[in-house]
Amino acid sequence: MQRVILHCDMNNFYASVECMLNPELKNKPVAVCGSVEERHGIVLAKNYAAKAFGVSTGEAIWQAKQKCQDLVIVEPHYEQYMKFSKLAREIYGRYTDQIEPYGMDECWLDVTGSGCMGTGFEIADEIRRTVKFELGLTISAGVSFNKIFAKLGSDMKKPDAITCIEADSFREKIWCLPASDLLGVGRATEKVLSGYGIHTIGELAATSDDFLKCRLGKNGLAIKKYANGLDDSLVMHSDYVSPVKSIGHGITTMQDLENNAEVWCVMLELVQEIGTKLRTHKKKAGGIAISIRNNELFTKEWQCRISIPTQSPTYLAKTAFSLFAKNYQWEHPIRSVTVRAINLFEEDCPIQYDLFTDVKSLDRQERLDAAIEQIRFRFGKDAIKNGVLFQKSKMPTERKVDLVMPTGMIG
């Protein structure tokens, strides 16, 4: 039996929720933007009225205002977006229990066994009408025989539309599209392909395996497989929890960081949250990764292993800062810092100690950090902290809603 896969994408999700909650915004150009004061002043989402003026996601608010003087700026309300995302998934759950989120506003659905409810198109159309009636939001849906083409279909026609890509006619329908439309072909991959005259999905599908493997590694073979309609990946069950691959925390500072001491304070604050999440997920970090963006918006990343996996925020902070101090050249002040715990181990996983690590000191530090964590849990995050963090900070106020990304990274 040929599979029937849907991909449902809620149109302009953040902006649509804001306009639905505040009907006065309905016919106005609206952009959901981050805080200017905390230097997140970019467009996160826009409605179609704003898009008509050329407003695009990711540009600065001042740039968007130049394009549309009457643009209405609203701040994001993540708790509302999470609520409507959950409500949409409850609607999807009426048709199948195989629902795999791809971000907050997109889901794959496997409705192969739901023939009694109609064809894939009929089910998608009923879902589209139900979401509009019950939530006041619109979706675009792709219907196909695999996840990659279902995702491609939902992107082909927006808003409030359905696109079907059938197994016997997908070549005529999609091989003429840009290769960048295919999931897995990001900007870097597109640049490589374009450099060799590979511009369309059809051209990618016809490229030799040896060439793609040489230039793009395993990803090259994967995207060729996708282009030829050979994706056989499953839609996960609705209660499936993606394995946690990394745990990170990052911020854009309110003012540029200008010296090592300021970077140390920021990293020390970031790892407190990482330590808490490591304990929550019963994981230990076997490595640390840092991402530094300067005020020219140029980003550099480094990572290293940790000799003994740990949950200690203090040890993680020292490792992250050592990695930073070793590699960063102070040519420009720093705008944002991200720290990630990587190479995660189960909390109770046996560990082989080396001859050079002071195991007793590390164990003592972890017990101290665990005690601090208990105090913070009982009396609040500010009940106890490192003395250096009481000085005037360039840290912004914290986001109140944690987002779990579909890649398995928690941030």
mmCIF file of C-alpha atoms in Angstrom:
data_model
loop_
_atom_site.group_PDB
_atom_site.id
_atom_site.type_symbol
_atom_site.label_atom_id
_atom_site.label_comp_id
_atom_site.label_asym_id
_atom_site.label_seq_id
_atom_site.Cartn_x
_atom_site.Cartn_y
_atom_site.Cartn_z
ATOM 1 C CA MET A 1 0.000 0.000 0.000
ATOM 2 C CA GLN A 2 1.364 3.390 -0.960
ATOM 3 C CA ARG A 3 1.777 5.768 1.956
ATOM 4 C CA VAL A 4 -0.319 8.913 2.304
ATOM 5 C CA ILE A 5 1.618 11.664 4.093
ATOM 6 C CA LEU A 6 0.372 15.158 4.890
ATOM 7 C CA HIS A 7 2.420 18.168 5.885
ATOM 8 C CA CYS A 8 0.384 20.902 7.578
ATOM 9 C CA ASP A 9 1.953 24.365 7.861
ATOM 10 C CA MET A 10 0.151 27.129 9.746
ATOM 11 C CA ASN A 11 0.429 30.291 7.631
ATOM 12 C CA ASN A 12 2.406 33.220 9.098
ATOM 13 C CA PHE A 13 1.849 31.577 12.451
ATOM 14 C CA TYR A 14 3.019 34.203 14.968
ATOM 15 C CA ALA A 15 1.441 37.095 13.083
ATOM 16 C CA SER A 16 -1.767 35.148 12.402
ATOM 17 C CA VAL A 17 -2.211 34.370 16.098
ATOM 18 C CA GLU A 18 -1.677 38.030 17.008
ATOM 19 C CA CYS A 19 -4.238 39.184 14.422
ATOM 20 C CA MET A 20 -6.740 36.562 15.562
ATOM 21 C CA LEU A 21 -6.388 37.583 19.228
ATOM 22 C CA ASN A 22 -6.669 41.278 18.338
ATOM 23 C CA PRO A 23 -9.211 41.711 15.485
ATOM 24 C CA GLU A 24 -8.257 45.399 15.151
ATOM 25 C CA LEU A 25 -5.026 44.233 13.498
ATOM 26 C CA LYS A 26 -6.750 42.068 10.901
ATOM 27 C CA ASN A 27 -6.515 44.361 7.880
ATOM 28 C CA LYS A 28 -3.329 46.171 8.900
ATOM 29 C CA PRO A 29 0.275 45.301 8.015
ATOM 30 C CA VAL A 30 1.605 43.553 11.123
ATOM 31 C CA ALA A 31 5.050 42.325 12.112
ATOM 32 C CA VAL A 32 5.914 40.345 15.238
ATOM 33 C CA CYS A 33 9.303 41.634 16.385
ATOM 34 C CA GLY A 34 11.770 41.093 19.185
ATOM 35 C CA SER A 35 12.673 43.719 21.759
ATOM 36 C CA VAL A 36 14.679 46.695 20.474
ATOM 37 C CA GLU A 37 15.897 47.430 24.012
ATOM 38 C CA GLU A 38 17.356 43.927 24.288
ATOM 39 C CA ARG A 39 18.719 44.099 20.707
ATOM 40 C CA HIS A 40 16.384 41.467 19.312
ATOM 41 C CA GLY A 41 14.823 44.152 17.128
ATOM 42 C CA ILE A 42 14.205 42.050 14.038
ATOM 43 C CA VAL A 43 11.090 40.808 12.261
ATOM 44 C CA LEU A 44 10.194 37.331 13.519
ATOM 45 C CA ALA A 45 7.013 37.007 11.453
ATOM 46 C CA LYS A 46 4.742 39.173 9.311
ATOM 47 C CA ASN A 47 1.261 38.910 7.866
ATOM 48 C CA TYR A 48 0.445 39.022 4.156
ATOM 49 C CA ALA A 49 -0.449 42.720 4.295
ATOM 50 C CA ALA A 50 3.095 43.483 5.504
ATOM 51 C CA LYS A 51 4.590 41.035 3.019
ATOM 52 C CA ALA A 52 2.927 42.973 0.199
ATOM 53 C CA PHE A 53 5.157 45.943 1.125
ATOM 54 C CA GLY A 54 8.262 43.761 0.911
ATOM 55 C CA VAL A 55 8.701 43.259 4.666
ATOM 56 C CA SER A 56 10.743 40.104 5.200
ATOM 57 C CA THR A 57 11.539 37.873 8.143
ATOM 58 C CA GLY A 58 14.926 38.523 9.747
ATOM 59 C CA GLU A 59 15.350 42.167 8.763
ATOM 60 C CA ALA A 60 15.707 44.962 11.309
ATOM 61 C CA ILE A 61 12.632 46.861 12.452
ATOM 62 C CA TRP A 62 13.957 50.134 11.007
ATOM 63 C CA GLN A 63 14.361 48.460 7.625
ATOM 64 C CA ALA A 64 10.802 47.116 7.758
ATOM 65 C CA LYS A 65 9.497 50.567 8.735
ATOM 66 C CA GLN A 66 11.223 52.115 5.733
ATOM 67 C CA LYS A 67 9.299 49.745 3.480
ATOM 68 C CA CYS A 68 5.988 50.197 5.294
ATOM 69 C CA GLN A 69 5.508 53.349 7.379
ATOM 70 C CA ASP A 70 2.161 52.118 8.765
ATOM 71 C CA LEU A 71 3.626 48.783 9.912
ATOM 72 C CA VAL A 72 2.184 47.728 13.286
ATOM 73 C CA ILE A 73 4.846 46.226 15.544
ATOM 74 C CA VAL A 74 3.747 43.701 18.182
ATOM 75 C CA GLU A 75 5.899 41.813 20.654
ATOM 76 C CA PRO A 76 5.862 37.981 20.601
ATOM 77 C CA HIS A 77 3.623 36.029 22.997
ATOM 78 C CA TYR A 78 5.195 32.583 22.995
ATOM 79 C CA GLU A 79 2.738 31.141 25.495
ATOM 80 C CA GLN A 80 -0.103 31.860 23.055
ATOM 81 C CA TYR A 81 1.793 30.307 20.149
ATOM 82 C CA MET A 82 2.424 27.172 22.194
ATOM 83 C CA LYS A 83 -1.268 27.033 23.096
ATOM 84 C CA PHE A 84 -2.481 27.254 19.492
ATOM 85 C CA SER A 85 0.177 24.821 18.332
ATOM 86 C CA LYS A 86 -1.154 22.290 20.835
ATOM 87 C CA LEU A 87 -4.760 22.920 19.785
ATOM 88 C CA ALA A 88 -3.860 22.338 16.130
ATOM 89 C CA ARG A 89 -2.192 19.036 16.990
ATOM 90 C CA GLU A 90 -5.327 17.970 18.851
ATOM 91 C CA ILE A 91 -7.252 18.501 15.611
ATOM 92 C CA TYR A 92 -4.687 16.462 13.680
ATOM 93 C CA GLY A 93 -5.072 13.731 16.307
ATOM 94 C CA ARG A 94 -8.663 13.133 15.196
ATOM 95 C CA TYR A 95 -7.323 11.575 11.994
ATOM 96 C CA THR A 96 -4.130 9.750 13.018
ATOM 97 C CA ASP A 97 -1.838 9.090 15.951
ATOM 98 C CA GLN A 98 1.250 9.434 13.738
ATOM 99 C CA ILE A 99 1.932 13.160 14.127
ATOM 100 C CA GLU A 100 5.491 14.447 13.964
ATOM 101 C CA PRO A 101 6.096 18.132 14.747
ATOM 102 C CA TYR A 102 8.579 20.093 12.676
ATOM 103 C CA GLY A 103 8.827 23.253 14.711
ATOM 104 C CA MET A 104 5.921 24.943 16.459
ATOM 105 C CA ASP A 105 3.739 25.533 13.402
ATOM 106 C CA GLU A 106 4.365 22.518 11.161
ATOM 107 C CA CYS A 107 3.542 18.810 11.426
ATOM 108 C CA TRP A 108 3.732 15.694 9.324
ATOM 109 C CA LEU A 109 0.774 13.314 9.486
ATOM 110 C CA ASP A 110 0.686 9.728 8.232
ATOM 111 C CA VAL A 111 -2.934 9.020 7.260
ATOM 112 C CA THR A 112 -2.217 5.857 5.280
ATOM 113 C CA GLY A 113 -4.620 3.814 7.402
ATOM 114 C CA SER A 114 -7.359 6.446 7.423
ATOM 115 C CA GLY A 115 -8.987 5.567 4.094
ATOM 116 C CA CYS A 116 -12.420 5.404 5.665
ATOM 117 C CA MET A 117 -12.163 9.162 6.208
ATOM 118 C CA GLY A 118 -11.450 9.840 2.547
ATOM 119 C CA THR A 119 -8.471 10.369 0.273
ATOM 120 C CA GLY A 120 -5.376 12.246 1.366
ATOM 121 C CA PHE A 121 -6.681 15.397 -0.313
ATOM 122 C CA GLU A 122 -10.100 15.060 1.333
ATOM 123 C CA ILE A 123 -8.560 14.591 4.783
ATOM 124 C CA ALA A 124 -6.241 17.550 4.267
ATOM 125 C CA ASP A 125 -9.132 19.710 3.111
ATOM 126 C CA GLU A 126 -11.237 18.744 6.127
ATOM 127 C CA ILE A 127 -8.339 19.562 8.455
ATOM 128 C CA ARG A 128 -7.832 22.900 6.690
ATOM 129 C CA ARG A 129 -11.494 23.844 7.129
ATOM 130 C CA THR A 130 -11.587 22.627 10.753
ATOM 131 C CA VAL A 131 -8.502 24.632 11.777
ATOM 132 C CA LYS A 132 -9.979 27.745 10.184
ATOM 133 C CA PHE A 133 -13.376 27.247 11.868
ATOM 134 C CA GLU A 134 -12.178 26.239 15.357
ATOM 135 C CA LEU A 135 -8.960 28.268 15.694
ATOM 136 C CA GLY A 136 -9.449 31.116 13.247
ATOM 137 C CA LEU A 137 -6.119 30.295 11.573
ATOM 138 C CA THR A 138 -5.269 29.078 8.087
ATOM 139 C CA ILE A 139 -2.957 26.275 7.037
ATOM 140 C CA SER A 140 -1.343 25.133 3.832
ATOM 141 C CA ALA A 141 -1.065 21.384 3.335
ATOM 142 C CA GLY A 142 1.008 19.140 1.140
ATOM 143 C CA VAL A 143 -0.205 15.639 0.273
ATOM 144 C CA SER A 144 2.242 13.080 -1.063
ATOM 145 C CA PHE A 145 3.703 9.602 -0.713
ATOM 146 C CA ASN A 146 6.675 10.683 1.421
ATOM 147 C CA LYS A 147 7.597 13.335 3.974
ATOM 148 C CA ILE A 148 9.957 15.335 1.769
ATOM 149 C CA PHE A 149 7.425 15.877 -1.014
ATOM 150 C CA ALA A 150 4.601 16.544 1.465
ATOM 151 C CA LYS A 151 6.716 19.335 2.960
ATOM 152 C CA LEU A 152 7.531 20.633 -0.520
ATOM 153 C CA GLY A 153 3.822 20.618 -1.402
ATOM 154 C CA SER A 154 2.818 22.698 1.615
ATOM 155 C CA ASP A 155 5.332 25.354 0.517
ATOM 156 C CA MET A 156 4.184 25.483 -3.105
ATOM 157 C CA LYS A 157 0.806 27.129 -2.585
ATOM 158 C CA LYS A 158 0.030 29.591 0.233
ATOM 159 C CA PRO A 159 -2.060 30.594 2.091
ATOM 160 C CA ASP A 160 -5.038 28.361 2.897
ATOM 161 C CA ALA A 161 -4.343 25.846 0.119
ATOM 162 C CA ILE A 162 -3.580 22.201 -0.618
ATOM 163 C CA THR A 163 -1.045 20.801 -3.086
ATOM 164 C CA CYS A 164 -0.832 17.124 -4.057
ATOM 165 C CA ILE A 165 2.361 15.546 -5.391
ATOM 166 C CA GLU A 166 1.628 12.066 -6.725
ATOM 167 C CA ALA A 167 4.120 9.241 -7.249
ATOM 168 C CA ASP A 168 3.370 8.914 -10.978
ATOM 169 C CA SER A 169 3.677 12.603 -11.837
ATOM 170 C CA PHE A 170 6.102 14.196 -9.358
ATOM 171 C CA ARG A 171 8.853 14.572 -11.976
ATOM 172 C CA GLU A 172 6.727 16.823 -14.172
ATOM 173 C CA LYS A 173 5.502 18.805 -11.166
ATOM 174 C CA ILE A 174 8.652 19.436 -9.121
ATOM 175 C CA TRP A 175 11.804 18.708 -11.091
ATOM 176 C CA CYS A 176 11.643 22.183 -12.632
ATOM 177 C CA LEU A 177 11.675 23.846 -9.185
ATOM 178 C CA PRO A 178 14.851 25.357 -7.664
ATOM 179 C CA ALA A 179 16.974 22.829 -5.770
ATOM 180 C CA SER A 180 16.782 25.140 -2.730
ATOM 181 C CA ASP A 181 13.062 24.325 -2.400
ATOM 182 C CA LEU A 182 13.975 20.783 -1.333
ATOM 183 C CA LEU A 183 14.276 20.054 2.378
ATOM 184 C CA GLY A 184 17.957 19.480 3.158
ATOM 185 C CA VAL A 185 19.253 21.977 0.604
ATOM 186 C CA GLY A 186 20.229 24.988 2.695
ATOM 187 C CA ARG A 187 22.069 28.106 1.597
ATOM 188 C CA ALA A 188 25.536 26.559 1.865
ATOM 189 C CA THR A 189 24.507 23.432 -0.060
ATOM 190 C CA GLU A 190 22.697 25.517 -2.681
ATOM 191 C CA LYS A 191 25.843 27.601 -3.192
ATOM 192 C CA VAL A 192 27.919 24.465 -3.809
ATOM 193 C CA LEU A 193 25.361 23.009 -6.219
ATOM 194 C CA SER A 194 24.944 26.293 -8.061
ATOM 195 C CA GLY A 195 28.707 26.558 -8.486
ATOM 196 C CA TYR A 196 28.589 23.364 -10.507
ATOM 197 C CA GLY A 197 25.563 24.329 -12.594
ATOM 198 C CA ILE A 198 23.036 22.325 -10.583
ATOM 199 C CA HIS A 199 20.078 24.664 -10.146
ATOM 200 C CA THR A 200 16.883 22.553 -10.213
ATOM 201 C CA ILE A 201 15.595 19.512 -8.357
ATOM 202 C CA GLY A 202 15.641 17.587 -11.646
ATOM 203 C CA GLU A 203 19.303 18.431 -12.249
ATOM 204 C CA LEU A 204 20.100 17.331 -8.704
ATOM 205 C CA ALA A 205 18.234 14.059 -9.262
ATOM 206 C CA ALA A 206 20.374 13.330 -12.338
ATOM 207 C CA THR A 207 23.750 14.154 -10.742
ATOM 208 C CA SER A 208 26.124 11.234 -10.150
ATOM 209 C CA ASP A 209 26.466 9.737 -6.674
ATOM 210 C CA ASP A 210 30.257 9.951 -6.746
ATOM 211 C CA PHE A 211 30.224 13.673 -7.494
ATOM 212 C CA LEU A 212 27.682 14.502 -4.762
ATOM 213 C CA LYS A 213 29.465 12.374 -2.180
ATOM 214 C CA CYS A 214 32.770 14.013 -3.061
ATOM 215 C CA ARG A 215 31.399 17.538 -2.781
ATOM 216 C CA LEU A 216 28.736 17.206 -0.062
ATOM 217 C CA GLY A 217 29.405 13.927 1.728
ATOM 218 C CA LYS A 218 26.486 11.895 3.034
ATOM 219 C CA ASN A 219 24.132 14.847 2.701
ATOM 220 C CA GLY A 220 24.758 14.904 -1.044
ATOM 221 C CA LEU A 221 23.540 11.322 -1.400
ATOM 222 C CA ALA A 222 20.562 12.028 0.865
ATOM 223 C CA ILE A 223 19.296 15.031 -1.115
ATOM 224 C CA LYS A 224 19.654 13.134 -4.404
ATOM 225 C CA LYS A 225 17.533 10.378 -2.861
ATOM 226 C CA TYR A 226 14.959 12.984 -1.862
ATOM 227 C CA ALA A 227 14.932 14.510 -5.349
ATOM 228 C CA ASN A 228 14.153 11.106 -6.850
ATOM 229 C CA GLY A 229 11.226 10.505 -4.491
ATOM 230 C CA LEU A 230 12.989 7.769 -2.540
ATOM 231 C CA ASP A 231 12.512 9.138 0.978
ATOM 232 C CA ASP A 232 11.243 6.324 3.204
ATOM 233 C CA SER A 233 11.566 8.009 6.600
ATOM 234 C CA LEU A 234 8.708 7.331 8.987
ATOM 235 C CA VAL A 235 6.333 9.814 10.570
ATOM 236 C CA MET A 236 6.882 9.396 14.277
ATOM 237 C CA HIS A 237 4.085 8.523 16.694
ATOM 238 C CA SER A 238 2.489 11.480 18.482
ATOM 239 C CA ASP A 239 3.992 10.471 21.836
ATOM 240 C CA TYR A 240 7.488 10.029 20.409
ATOM 241 C CA VAL A 241 10.091 12.174 22.145
ATOM 242 C CA SER A 242 13.129 13.059 20.061
ATOM 243 C CA PRO A 243 16.382 12.115 21.828
ATOM 244 C CA VAL A 244 18.094 15.095 23.417
ATOM 245 C CA LYS A 245 21.307 15.628 21.422
ATOM 246 C CA SER A 246 22.482 18.871 22.976
ATOM 247 C CA ILE A 247 21.413 21.351 25.623
ATOM 248 C CA GLY A 248 22.217 24.991 25.057
ATOM 249 C CA HIS A 249 21.497 28.520 26.118
ATOM 250 C CA GLY A 250 22.379 31.731 24.300
ATOM 251 C CA ILE A 251 21.669 35.445 24.500
ATOM 252 C CA THR A 252 22.134 38.671 22.633
ATOM 253 C CA THR A 253 23.521 41.133 25.173
ATOM 254 C CA MET A 254 21.990 44.553 25.748
ATOM 255 C CA GLN A 255 25.359 46.187 25.016
ATOM 256 C CA ASP A 256 28.433 44.811 23.287
ATOM 257 C CA LEU A 257 30.846 42.773 25.406
ATOM 258 C CA GLU A 258 34.265 44.404 25.300
ATOM 259 C CA ASN A 259 36.581 42.220 27.383
ATOM 260 C CA ASN A 260 37.123 38.712 28.756
ATOM 261 C CA ALA A 261 35.663 39.558 32.154
ATOM 262 C CA GLU A 262 32.309 40.485 30.626
ATOM 263 C CA VAL A 263 32.277 37.298 28.536
ATOM 264 C CA TRP A 264 33.049 35.228 31.654
ATOM 265 C CA CYS A 265 30.043 36.731 33.481
ATOM 266 C CA VAL A 266 27.736 35.927 30.579
ATOM 267 C CA MET A 267 28.979 32.348 30.237
ATOM 268 C CA LEU A 268 28.692 31.814 33.982
ATOM 269 C CA GLU A 269 25.054 32.899 33.828
ATOM 270 C CA LEU A 270 24.259 30.797 30.750
ATOM 271 C CA VAL A 271 25.600 27.545 32.179
ATOM 272 C CA GLN A 272 23.396 27.811 35.283
ATOM 273 C CA GLU A 273 20.432 27.103 33.019
ATOM 274 C CA ILE A 274 22.317 24.367 31.159
ATOM 275 C CA GLY A 275 23.208 22.621 34.431
ATOM 276 C CA THR A 276 19.546 22.666 35.470
ATOM 277 C CA LYS A 277 18.433 21.144 32.164
ATOM 278 C CA LEU A 278 21.144 18.478 32.284
ATOM 279 C CA ARG A 279 19.837 17.351 35.663
ATOM 280 C CA THR A 280 16.228 17.492 34.472
ATOM 281 C CA HIS A 281 17.015 15.211 31.520
ATOM 282 C CA LYS A 282 19.403 13.039 33.564
ATOM 283 C CA LYS A 283 22.315 13.753 31.215
ATOM 284 C CA LYS A 284 25.991 14.614 31.549
ATOM 285 C CA ALA A 285 27.979 16.681 29.063
ATOM 286 C CA GLY A 286 30.929 15.015 27.354
ATOM 287 C CA GLY A 287 31.816 18.170 25.447
ATOM 288 C CA ILE A 288 31.187 21.881 25.195
ATOM 289 C CA ALA A 289 30.494 24.074 22.165
ATOM 290 C CA ILE A 290 30.435 27.862 22.007
ATOM 291 C CA SER A 291 29.159 30.261 19.355
ATOM 292 C CA ILE A 292 30.335 33.881 19.374
ATOM 293 C CA ARG A 293 28.798 36.600 17.193
ATOM 294 C CA ASN A 294 30.550 39.937 17.005
ATOM 295 C CA ASN A 295 28.982 43.344 16.390
ATOM 296 C CA GLU A 296 29.635 42.912 12.653
ATOM 297 C CA LEU A 297 27.247 39.922 12.841
ATOM 298 C CA PHE A 298 30.036 37.494 11.981
ATOM 299 C CA THR A 299 29.806 34.197 13.875
ATOM 300 C CA LYS A 300 32.573 31.814 14.922
ATOM 301 C CA GLU A 301 32.073 28.455 16.600
ATOM 302 C CA TRP A 302 34.392 26.151 18.528
ATOM 303 C CA GLN A 303 33.961 22.963 20.487
ATOM 304 C CA CYS A 304 36.013 20.557 22.586
ATOM 305 C CA ARG A 305 35.662 17.374 24.569
ATOM 306 C CA ILE A 306 35.510 17.187 28.357
ATOM 307 C CA SER A 307 37.735 14.518 29.893
ATOM 308 C CA ILE A 308 35.075 13.430 32.379
ATOM 309 C CA PRO A 309 31.347 13.968 31.586
ATOM 310 C CA THR A 310 29.764 16.369 34.059
ATOM 311 C CA GLN A 311 26.665 18.322 35.055
ATOM 312 C CA SER A 312 28.621 20.956 36.971
ATOM 313 C CA PRO A 313 27.817 24.494 35.758
ATOM 314 C CA THR A 314 31.104 25.727 37.205
ATOM 315 C CA TYR A 315 33.175 23.144 35.332
ATOM 316 C CA LEU A 316 31.198 23.767 32.120
ATOM 317 C CA ALA A 317 31.696 27.528 32.449
ATOM 318 C CA LYS A 318 35.450 27.164 32.991
ATOM 319 C CA THR A 319 35.732 24.845 29.976
ATOM 320 C CA ALA A 320 33.659 27.161 27.768
ATOM 321 C CA PHE A 321 35.643 30.232 28.809
ATOM 322 C CA SER A 322 38.972 28.456 28.308
ATOM 323 C CA LEU A 323 37.840 27.523 24.786
ATOM 324 C CA PHE A 324 36.851 31.134 24.152
ATOM 325 C CA ALA A 325 40.034 32.688 25.532
ATOM 326 C CA LYS A 326 42.178 30.305 23.486
ATOM 327 C CA ASN A 327 40.464 31.043 20.176
ATOM 328 C CA TYR A 328 38.809 34.477 20.093
ATOM 329 C CA GLN A 329 40.788 37.408 18.751
ATOM 330 C CA TRP A 330 39.440 40.748 20.025
ATOM 331 C CA GLU A 331 39.115 42.459 16.646
ATOM 332 C CA HIS A 332 35.482 43.402 17.339
ATOM 333 C CA PRO A 333 33.249 43.606 20.435
ATOM 334 C CA ILE A 334 30.834 40.727 20.962
ATOM 335 C CA ARG A 335 27.083 40.929 20.407
ATOM 336 C CA SER A 336 25.862 37.450 21.376
ATOM 337 C CA VAL A 337 27.122 34.311 23.109
ATOM 338 C CA THR A 338 25.779 30.755 23.005
ATOM 339 C CA VAL A 339 27.021 27.805 25.059
ATOM 340 C CA ARG A 340 25.955 24.206 24.383
ATOM 341 C CA ALA A 341 26.533 20.968 26.263
ATOM 342 C CA ILE A 342 27.227 18.305 23.620
ATOM 343 C CA ASN A 343 28.217 14.606 23.412
ATOM 344 C CA LEU A 344 25.619 13.834 26.070
ATOM 345 C CA PHE A 345 25.797 10.732 28.257
ATOM 346 C CA GLU A 346 23.177 9.151 30.470
ATOM 347 C CA GLU A 347 23.564 10.290 34.056
ATOM 348 C CA ASP A 348 24.278 6.759 35.317
ATOM 349 C CA CYS A 349 26.490 5.699 32.391
ATOM 350 C CA PRO A 350 29.817 4.103 33.542
ATOM 351 C CA ILE A 351 32.744 6.452 32.988
ATOM 352 C CA GLN A 352 36.407 5.614 32.379
ATOM 353 C CA TYR A 353 38.541 8.072 34.336
ATOM 354 C CA ASP A 354 41.942 9.191 33.068
ATOM 355 C CA LEU A 355 45.108 9.641 35.122
ATOM 356 C CA PHE A 356 45.227 13.427 34.977
ATOM 357 C CA THR A 357 41.817 14.663 36.125
ATOM 358 C CA ASP A 358 41.332 15.522 39.790
ATOM 359 C CA VAL A 359 38.299 13.297 40.290
ATOM 360 C CA LYS A 360 37.875 14.200 43.977
ATOM 361 C CA SER A 361 37.822 17.916 43.190
ATOM 362 C CA LEU A 362 35.302 17.409 40.383
ATOM 363 C CA ASP A 363 33.082 15.267 42.617
ATOM 364 C CA ARG A 364 33.217 17.909 45.361
ATOM 365 C CA GLN A 365 32.286 20.630 42.841
ATOM 366 C CA GLU A 366 29.348 18.595 41.500
ATOM 367 C CA ARG A 367 27.996 18.043 45.029
ATOM 368 C CA LEU A 368 28.306 21.767 45.711
ATOM 369 C CA ASP A 369 26.519 22.592 42.442
ATOM 370 C CA ALA A 370 23.756 20.090 43.292
ATOM 371 C CA ALA A 371 23.220 21.814 46.660
ATOM 372 C CA ILE A 372 23.094 25.217 44.955
ATOM 373 C CA GLU A 373 20.590 23.832 42.463
ATOM 374 C CA GLN A 374 18.311 22.700 45.308
ATOM 375 C CA ILE A 375 18.403 26.172 46.855
ATOM 376 C CA ARG A 376 17.612 27.806 43.505
ATOM 377 C CA PHE A 377 14.759 25.348 42.939
ATOM 378 C CA ARG A 378 13.179 26.073 46.333
ATOM 379 C CA PHE A 379 13.713 29.821 46.595
ATOM 380 C CA GLY A 380 14.130 31.047 43.014
ATOM 381 C CA LYS A 381 16.982 31.424 40.551
ATOM 382 C CA ASP A 382 18.319 34.567 42.208
ATOM 383 C CA ALA A 383 18.416 33.073 45.715
ATOM 384 C CA ILE A 384 22.074 32.149 45.299
ATOM 385 C CA LYS A 385 24.537 32.987 42.558
ATOM 386 C CA ASN A 386 28.197 33.730 41.953
ATOM 387 C CA GLY A 387 29.277 37.039 43.464
ATOM 388 C CA VAL A 388 30.585 38.326 40.132
ATOM 389 C CA LEU A 389 27.033 38.175 38.758
ATOM 390 C CA PHE A 390 25.783 40.811 41.201
ATOM 391 C CA GLN A 391 27.576 43.565 39.322
ATOM 392 C CA LYS A 392 25.828 45.556 36.612
ATOM 393 C CA SER A 393 25.040 43.066 33.872
ATOM 394 C CA LYS A 394 24.599 43.383 30.136
ATOM 395 C CA MET A 395 22.338 40.330 30.193
ATOM 396 C CA PRO A 396 18.774 40.834 28.895
ATOM 397 C CA THR A 397 15.696 39.710 30.777
ATOM 398 C CA GLU A 398 15.040 35.994 30.366
ATOM 399 C CA ARG A 399 12.543 34.494 27.956
ATOM 400 C CA LYS A 400 9.807 32.832 29.968
ATOM 401 C CA VAL A 401 8.946 30.080 27.508
ATOM 402 C CA ASP A 402 11.460 27.339 26.722
ATOM 403 C CA LEU A 403 11.300 25.952 23.211
ATOM 404 C CA VAL A 404 12.153 22.332 22.414
ATOM 405 C CA MET A 405 13.440 22.153 18.856
ATOM 406 C CA PRO A 406 12.650 19.185 16.605
ATOM 407 C CA THR A 407 16.366 18.536 16.094
ATOM 408 C CA GLY A 408 16.693 17.343 19.661
ATOM 409 C CA MET A 409 18.368 20.501 20.893
ATOM 410 C CA ILE A 410 16.878 22.142 23.955
ATOM 411 C CA GLY A 411 17.407 25.887 24.235
#
